[in-house]
Coordinates of C-alpha atoms in Angstrom, one line a residue:
X1 CA 0.0 0.0 0.0
X2 CA 2.3 2.7 -1.2
X3 CA -0.5 4.7 -2.9
X4 CA -1.0 6.7 0.3
X5 CA 2.3 8.4 -0.3
X6 CA 0.8 10.2 -3.3
X7 CA -0.8 12.6 -0.8
X8 CA 1.4 14.1 1.9
X9 CA 0.5 13.5 5.5
X10 CA 0.0 17.2 6.3
X11 CA -2.4 17.5 3.3
X12 CA -4.4 14.5 4.4
X13 CA -4.7 15.9 7.9
X14 CA -5.9 19.2 6.5
X15 CA -8.4 17.4 4.2
X16 CA -9.8 15.5 7.1
X17 CA -10.1 18.6 9.2
X18 CA -12.1 20.2 6.4
X19 CA -14.2 17.0 6.0
X20 CA -15.0 17.1 9.7
X21 CA -16.3 20.6 9.2
X22 CA -18.4 19.4 6.2
X23 CA -19.9 16.6 8.3
X24 CA -20.7 18.9 11.2
X25 CA -22.4 21.3 8.9
X26 CA -24.3 18.5 7.1
X27 CA -25.6 17.3 10.4
X28 CA -26.5 20.8 11.7
X29 CA -28.3 21.6 8.4
X30 CA -30.3 18.4 7.9
X31 CA -31.0 17.1 11.4
X32 CA -31.1 20.7 12.5
X33 CA -34.4 21.4 11.0
X34 CA -35.7 18.2 12.6
X35 CA -34.7 19.3 16.0
X36 CA -36.0 22.8 15.4
X37 CA -39.3 21.4 14.2
X38 CA -39.7 19.3 17.3
X39 CA -39.0 22.4 19.5
X40 CA -41.7 24.3 17.6
X41 CA -44.3 21.5 17.8
X42 CA -46.2 22.8 20.8
X43 CA -46.1 26.3 19.4
X44 CA -46.8 25.8 15.7
X45 CA -49.5 23.2 16.2
X46 CA -52.5 24.0 18.5
X47 CA -54.8 21.1 17.6
X48 CA -54.1 17.5 17.3
X49 CA -54.3 17.5 13.5
X50 CA -52.0 20.6 13.3
X51 CA -49.4 18.9 15.5
X52 CA -49.6 15.8 13.2
X53 CA -49.0 18.1 10.3
X54 CA -45.8 19.4 12.0
X55 CA -44.7 15.9 12.8
X56 CA -45.3 14.6 9.3
X57 CA -43.3 17.6 7.9
X58 CA -40.2 15.8 9.1
X59 CA -41.5 12.3 9.6
X60 CA -40.3 10.9 6.2
X61 CA -36.8 12.3 6.4
X62 CA -35.6 12.5 10.0
X63 CA -34.1 9.0 9.9
X64 CA -32.0 9.7 6.8
X65 CA -30.8 13.0 8.3
X66 CA -29.2 11.2 11.2
X67 CA -26.8 9.6 8.8
X68 CA -24.7 12.8 9.1
X69 CA -24.4 12.3 12.9
X70 CA -23.3 8.7 12.4
X71 CA -20.8 9.8 9.7
X72 CA -19.5 12.5 12.0
X73 CA -19.0 10.2 14.9
X74 CA -17.4 7.6 12.7
X75 CA -15.0 10.2 11.2
X76 CA -14.0 11.4 14.6
X77 CA -13.4 7.8 15.8
X78 CA -11.3 6.8 12.8
X79 CA -9.5 10.1 11.8
X80 CA -9.1 11.8 15.2
X81 CA -9.0 9.0 17.8
X82 CA -7.6 11.2 20.6
X83 CA -10.4 13.7 20.0
X84 CA -12.9 10.9 20.1
X85 CA -11.4 9.5 23.4
X86 CA -11.3 12.8 25.2
X87 CA -14.6 14.3 24.1
X88 CA -16.7 11.1 24.4
X89 CA -15.3 10.4 27.9
X90 CA -15.1 13.9 29.2
X91 CA -18.5 14.9 27.9
X92 CA -20.0 11.5 28.9
X93 CA -23.1 12.8 30.8
X94 CA -23.8 15.4 28.1
X95 CA -23.5 12.8 25.4
X96 CA -25.7 10.5 27.3
X97 CA -28.4 13.2 27.6
X98 CA -28.2 13.8 23.8
X99 CA -28.4 10.0 23.2
X100 CA -31.4 9.7 25.5
X101 CA -33.1 12.5 23.5
X102 CA -32.3 10.9 20.2
X103 CA -33.7 7.6 21.4
X104 CA -36.9 9.1 22.7
X105 CA -37.5 10.9 19.4
X106 CA -38.2 7.8 17.2
X107 CA -40.3 6.2 20.0
X108 CA -42.4 9.3 20.2
X109 CA -42.8 9.4 16.4
X110 CA -44.0 5.8 16.3
X111 CA -46.2 5.7 19.4
X112 CA -47.8 9.2 19.5
X113 CA -50.8 8.4 17.3
X114 CA -51.3 4.8 18.4
X115 CA -54.0 5.9 20.8
X116 CA -56.8 8.5 20.6
X117 CA -56.3 9.5 24.2
X118 CA -55.5 13.2 24.5
X119 CA -53.3 12.7 27.6
X120 CA -51.3 10.0 25.8
X121 CA -50.6 12.3 22.8
X122 CA -49.8 15.3 24.9
X123 CA -47.2 13.2 26.8
X124 CA -45.5 12.2 23.5
X125 CA -45.7 15.8 22.2
X126 CA -43.7 16.9 25.3
X127 CA -41.2 14.1 24.6
X128 CA -40.8 15.3 21.1
X129 CA -40.2 18.8 22.3
X130 CA -37.6 17.6 24.8
X131 CA -35.9 15.5 22.1
X132 CA -35.3 18.6 20.1
X133 CA -34.5 21.0 22.9
X134 CA -31.9 19.0 24.7
X135 CA -29.6 18.2 21.7
X136 CA -30.0 21.7 20.3
X137 CA -28.9 23.3 23.6
X138 CA -26.1 20.8 24.5
X139 CA -24.4 20.9 21.1
X140 CA -24.0 24.6 21.5
X141 CA -22.9 24.3 25.1
X142 CA -20.2 21.8 24.0
X143 CA -18.9 24.3 21.4
X144 CA -18.7 27.0 24.0
X145 CA -16.6 24.8 26.2
X146 CA -14.4 23.8 23.3
X147 CA -13.7 27.5 22.6
X148 CA -12.7 28.0 26.3
X149 CA -10.7 24.8 26.6
X150 CA -11.6 21.5 28.2
X151 CA -10.0 20.3 31.5
X152 CA -8.1 17.3 30.4
X153 CA -4.4 16.2 30.4
X154 CA -2.2 13.4 29.4
X155 CA 0.4 11.6 31.5
X156 CA 3.7 10.4 30.1
X157 CA 2.1 7.2 28.8
X158 CA -0.6 9.2 27.0
X159 CA -3.3 8.1 29.4
X160 CA -6.2 10.6 29.3
X161 CA -7.3 12.3 32.5
X162 CA -10.5 14.5 32.5
X163 CA -10.9 16.6 35.6
X164 CA -14.1 18.5 34.8
X165 CA -17.7 17.9 35.8
X166 CA -21.0 18.0 34.0
X167 CA -22.2 21.1 35.8
X168 CA -18.8 22.7 35.1
X169 CA -19.8 22.7 31.5
X170 CA -22.7 24.9 32.3
X171 CA -20.7 28.1 32.6
X172 CA -22.1 31.5 31.3
X173 CA -20.3 31.6 28.0
X174 CA -21.1 28.0 27.2
X175 CA -24.7 28.6 28.0
X176 CA -24.7 31.6 25.7
X177 CA -23.4 29.4 22.9
X178 CA -26.1 26.9 23.8
X179 CA -28.7 29.7 23.3
X180 CA -27.1 30.6 19.9
X181 CA -27.5 26.9 18.9
X182 CA -31.1 26.8 20.1
X183 CA -32.2 30.0 18.4
X184 CA -30.3 28.9 15.2
X185 CA -32.1 25.5 15.0
X186 CA -35.5 27.0 15.8
X187 CA -35.0 29.4 13.0
X188 CA -34.1 26.6 10.7
X189 CA -37.0 24.5 11.8
X190 CA -39.4 27.4 11.2
X191 CA -38.1 27.9 7.6
X192 CA -38.7 24.1 7.0
X193 CA -42.2 24.3 8.3
X194 CA -42.9 27.4 6.2
X195 CA -41.8 25.3 3.2
X196 CA -43.7 22.1 4.1
X197 CA -46.9 23.4 5.6
X198 CA -49.6 26.0 5.0
X199 CA -52.3 27.8 6.9
X200 CA -52.1 28.5 10.6
X201 CA -49.2 26.1 11.1
X202 CA -47.0 27.9 8.6
X203 CA -48.1 31.3 10.0
X204 CA -47.1 30.4 13.5
X205 CA -43.9 28.9 12.3
X206 CA -43.1 32.2 10.5
X207 CA -43.8 34.3 13.6
X208 CA -41.7 32.2 15.9
X209 CA -39.0 31.7 13.3
X210 CA -38.7 35.5 12.8
X211 CA -38.0 35.9 16.6
X212 CA -35.5 33.0 16.4
X213 CA -33.7 34.6 13.5
X214 CA -33.3 37.9 15.3
X215 CA -32.2 36.1 18.4
X216 CA -29.6 34.2 16.4
X217 CA -28.3 37.4 14.9
X218 CA -28.0 39.2 18.3
X219 CA -26.8 36.2 20.4
X220 CA -24.2 35.2 17.8
X221 CA -22.8 38.7 17.6
X222 CA -22.8 39.0 21.4
X223 CA -20.9 35.6 21.7
X224 CA -18.3 37.0 19.2
X225 CA -17.8 40.1 21.3
X226 CA -17.4 38.2 24.6
X227 CA -15.1 35.7 22.9
X228 CA -12.9 38.6 21.9
X229 CA -13.0 40.4 25.3
X230 CA -13.1 37.7 27.9
X231 CA -12.2 34.2 26.5
X232 CA -8.5 33.4 26.2
X233 CA -7.5 31.5 23.1
X234 CA -4.6 29.2 22.5
X235 CA -1.5 29.4 20.3
X236 CA 1.3 27.0 19.5
X237 CA 4.5 28.6 20.8
X238 CA 7.0 26.0 19.4
X239 CA 7.9 24.9 15.9
X240 CA 5.0 23.3 14.1
X241 CA 5.7 19.9 12.5
X242 CA 2.7 19.2 10.2
X243 CA 3.9 15.7 9.3
X244 CA 5.1 14.7 12.8
X245 CA 3.8 11.9 15.0
X246 CA 0.4 12.1 16.7
X247 CA 1.7 13.1 20.1
X248 CA 0.3 16.4 21.4
X249 CA 2.9 16.5 24.2
X250 CA 5.7 17.1 21.7
X251 CA 4.7 20.8 21.3
X252 CA 4.4 23.7 23.6
X253 CA 1.3 26.0 23.7
X254 CA 0.1 28.9 25.7
X255 CA -3.1 30.9 26.2
X256 CA -3.5 34.4 24.9
X257 CA -6.3 37.0 25.0
X258 CA -8.0 37.6 21.7
X259 CA -5.9 35.0 19.8
X260 CA -9.1 33.2 18.4
X261 CA -9.3 36.2 16.1
X262 CA -5.8 36.0 14.8
X263 CA -6.7 33.8 11.8
X264 CA -9.2 36.4 10.6
X265 CA -6.4 39.0 10.7
X266 CA -3.8 36.7 9.0
X267 CA -6.3 35.3 6.4
X268 CA -9.1 37.9 5.8
X269 CA -11.0 35.4 3.6
X270 CA -11.9 33.4 6.7
X271 CA -14.1 36.4 7.7
X272 CA -16.5 35.0 5.2
X273 CA -17.7 32.4 7.8
X274 CA -18.9 34.8 10.5
X275 CA -20.2 37.2 7.8
X276 CA -22.3 34.4 6.4
X277 CA -23.5 33.5 9.8
X278 CA -24.8 37.0 10.5
X279 CA -26.0 37.8 6.9
X280 CA -27.8 34.4 6.6
X281 CA -29.7 34.9 9.8
X282 CA -30.8 38.4 8.7
X283 CA -31.8 37.2 5.3
X284 CA -33.7 34.3 6.8
X285 CA -35.7 36.8 8.9
X286 CA -36.5 38.7 5.8
X287 CA -37.5 35.5 4.0
X288 CA -39.8 34.5 6.8
X289 CA -41.5 37.9 7.0
X290 CA -41.9 38.1 3.2
X291 CA -43.1 34.4 3.0
X292 CA -40.3 33.6 0.6
X293 CA -40.0 29.9 1.4
X294 CA -36.9 28.9 -0.6
X295 CA -35.1 32.1 0.3
X296 CA -35.7 31.7 4.0
X297 CA -34.5 28.0 4.0
X298 CA -31.4 28.7 1.9
X299 CA -30.5 31.7 4.1
X300 CA -31.0 29.7 7.3
X301 CA -28.7 27.0 5.8
X302 CA -26.1 29.5 5.0
X303 CA -26.3 31.0 8.5
X304 CA -25.8 27.6 10.1
X305 CA -22.9 26.8 7.9
X306 CA -21.3 30.1 8.6
X307 CA -21.7 29.8 12.4
X308 CA -20.4 26.3 12.5
X309 CA -17.4 27.0 10.2
X310 CA -16.5 30.2 12.1
X311 CA -15.7 28.0 15.2
X312 CA -13.2 26.0 13.1
X313 CA -11.8 29.1 11.4
X314 CA -11.2 30.8 14.8
X315 CA -9.5 27.8 16.4
X316 CA -7.4 26.4 13.6
X317 CA -5.1 24.4 14.0
X318 CA -6.6 23.6 17.4
X319 CA -9.4 21.0 17.6
X320 CA -9.7 20.6 21.3
X321 CA -7.7 22.9 23.6
X322 CA -6.8 21.8 27.1
X323 CA -7.4 24.3 29.9
X324 CA -5.3 22.2 32.3
X325 CA -2.2 21.8 30.2
X326 CA -2.2 23.8 27.0
X327 CA 0.5 21.6 25.4
X328 CA -1.9 18.7 25.7
X329 CA -4.3 20.5 23.4
X330 CA -5.2 18.5 20.3
X331 CA -4.4 20.1 17.0
X332 CA -4.8 19.2 13.3
X333 CA -1.1 18.3 13.2
X334 CA -0.7 16.1 16.3
X335 CA -3.9 14.1 17.0
X336 CA -4.8 12.3 13.8
X337 CA -4.7 8.7 12.8
X338 CA -1.8 7.3 10.7
X339 CA -1.0 8.4 7.1
X340 CA -2.3 5.1 5.7
X341 CA -5.5 5.2 7.7
X342 CA -6.4 8.7 6.6
X343 CA -5.7 7.8 3.0
X344 CA -7.9 4.7 3.1
X345 CA -10.7 6.6 4.7
X346 CA -10.4 9.3 2.1
X347 CA -10.8 6.7 -0.7
X348 CA -13.8 5.2 1.0
X349 CA -15.3 8.7 1.5
X350 CA -14.7 9.6 -2.2
X351 CA -16.8 6.5 -3.1
X352 CA -19.6 6.6 -0.6
X353 CA -20.1 10.3 0.0
X354 CA -21.5 11.0 -3.6
X355 CA -23.8 8.0 -3.2
X356 CA -25.2 9.4 0.1
X357 CA -25.6 12.8 -1.4
X358 CA -27.3 11.4 -4.5
X359 CA -29.7 9.2 -2.5
X360 CA -30.5 12.1 -0.1
X361 CA -31.2 14.4 -3.0
X362 CA -33.5 11.8 -4.6
X363 CA -35.4 11.2 -1.4
X364 CA -36.1 14.9 -0.9
X365 CA -37.2 15.2 -4.6
X366 CA -39.6 12.3 -4.2
X367 CA -41.0 13.7 -0.9
X368 CA -41.2 17.3 -2.1
X369 CA -44.5 19.0 -1.5
X370 CA -46.6 20.3 1.4
X371 CA -48.3 18.4 4.2
X372 CA -51.9 19.6 4.7
X373 CA -54.5 18.7 7.2
X374 CA -56.8 17.0 4.7
X375 CA -54.1 14.6 3.7
X376 CA -53.4 13.8 7.4
X377 CA -57.1 13.1 8.1
X378 CA -57.5 10.9 5.0
X379 CA -54.3 8.9 5.4
X380 CA -54.5 8.2 9.1
X381 CA -53.1 4.7 8.6
X382 CA -50.0 6.0 6.6
X383 CA -49.0 9.1 8.5
X384 CA -47.7 9.8 12.0

């Protein structure tokens, strides 16, 4: 297997850092409107039929959208094993809460309409709301903690020690990032409901989505200001070996105020990410108010992509900084799998990613169209 030498190790590491960003954006955009729709369920739907309309707006596609979460987890496990080990062990309770919510969601979808009892259906409606709210909030809280640094370290044998706690993750800046994530996904869910429904459901979705879009704009800008003023970033203070071994302890690193904005100064084109995050949210608000369905959904998608990518652009080359021992921080250059592993994964990705995109596009084309109350009533045996 000498083919892997055709692509340099540092290039492969950079490619997989970019692919990780693509997978995170793919998950946030696709499963994001599922989560946002679940959060909007008790607000957009006032009657049982209206709530079934909301549920059926995402019912046919939510399972396929979770493929991006699986791909993201698999990519982290195979391409960035140290990141997988630290994050999935350190954030164990947070991950468990997300997993619990994602398990509850399909159960609620399947069982909600099995009985006519109003109390039964209300309980499952609450479960669906929680299954959207918890992941939307915690994913943002996790990003806020990553930007501040996570309390982990390595010993001489590269054993991982995490010295944080679940409630320690709930600090003010991380909670603000959680609110950004929550508002962002509610906005996205509202644009999806505007596209897939009509009548009172779509009107309520537009109203709440407009508030969420403005909240996304304000909270994201506020988070950026606080990141600049109060959150210390990390920088590598030793020589960077982009093709060196995957041992974070071989470098030295330090914290520095405002350093998370250094990449924007050094490479002005990276400013495109936060600009898209802000401009997309503003345009989504306009699209919701003007009832421009496609515009609002595309703008919301652009906003999500910009917000997610701005985290990566700010932190590069860091992936997971350590607040206990800055030199233990994981970077693109010292925490990846081997040269051969990254190459094999790239070949597999080049084969299967287009198939996934093609299949997903075909599914959305087949299922295109609005969900209305008449169809829900007439197809009670074939709808959620």
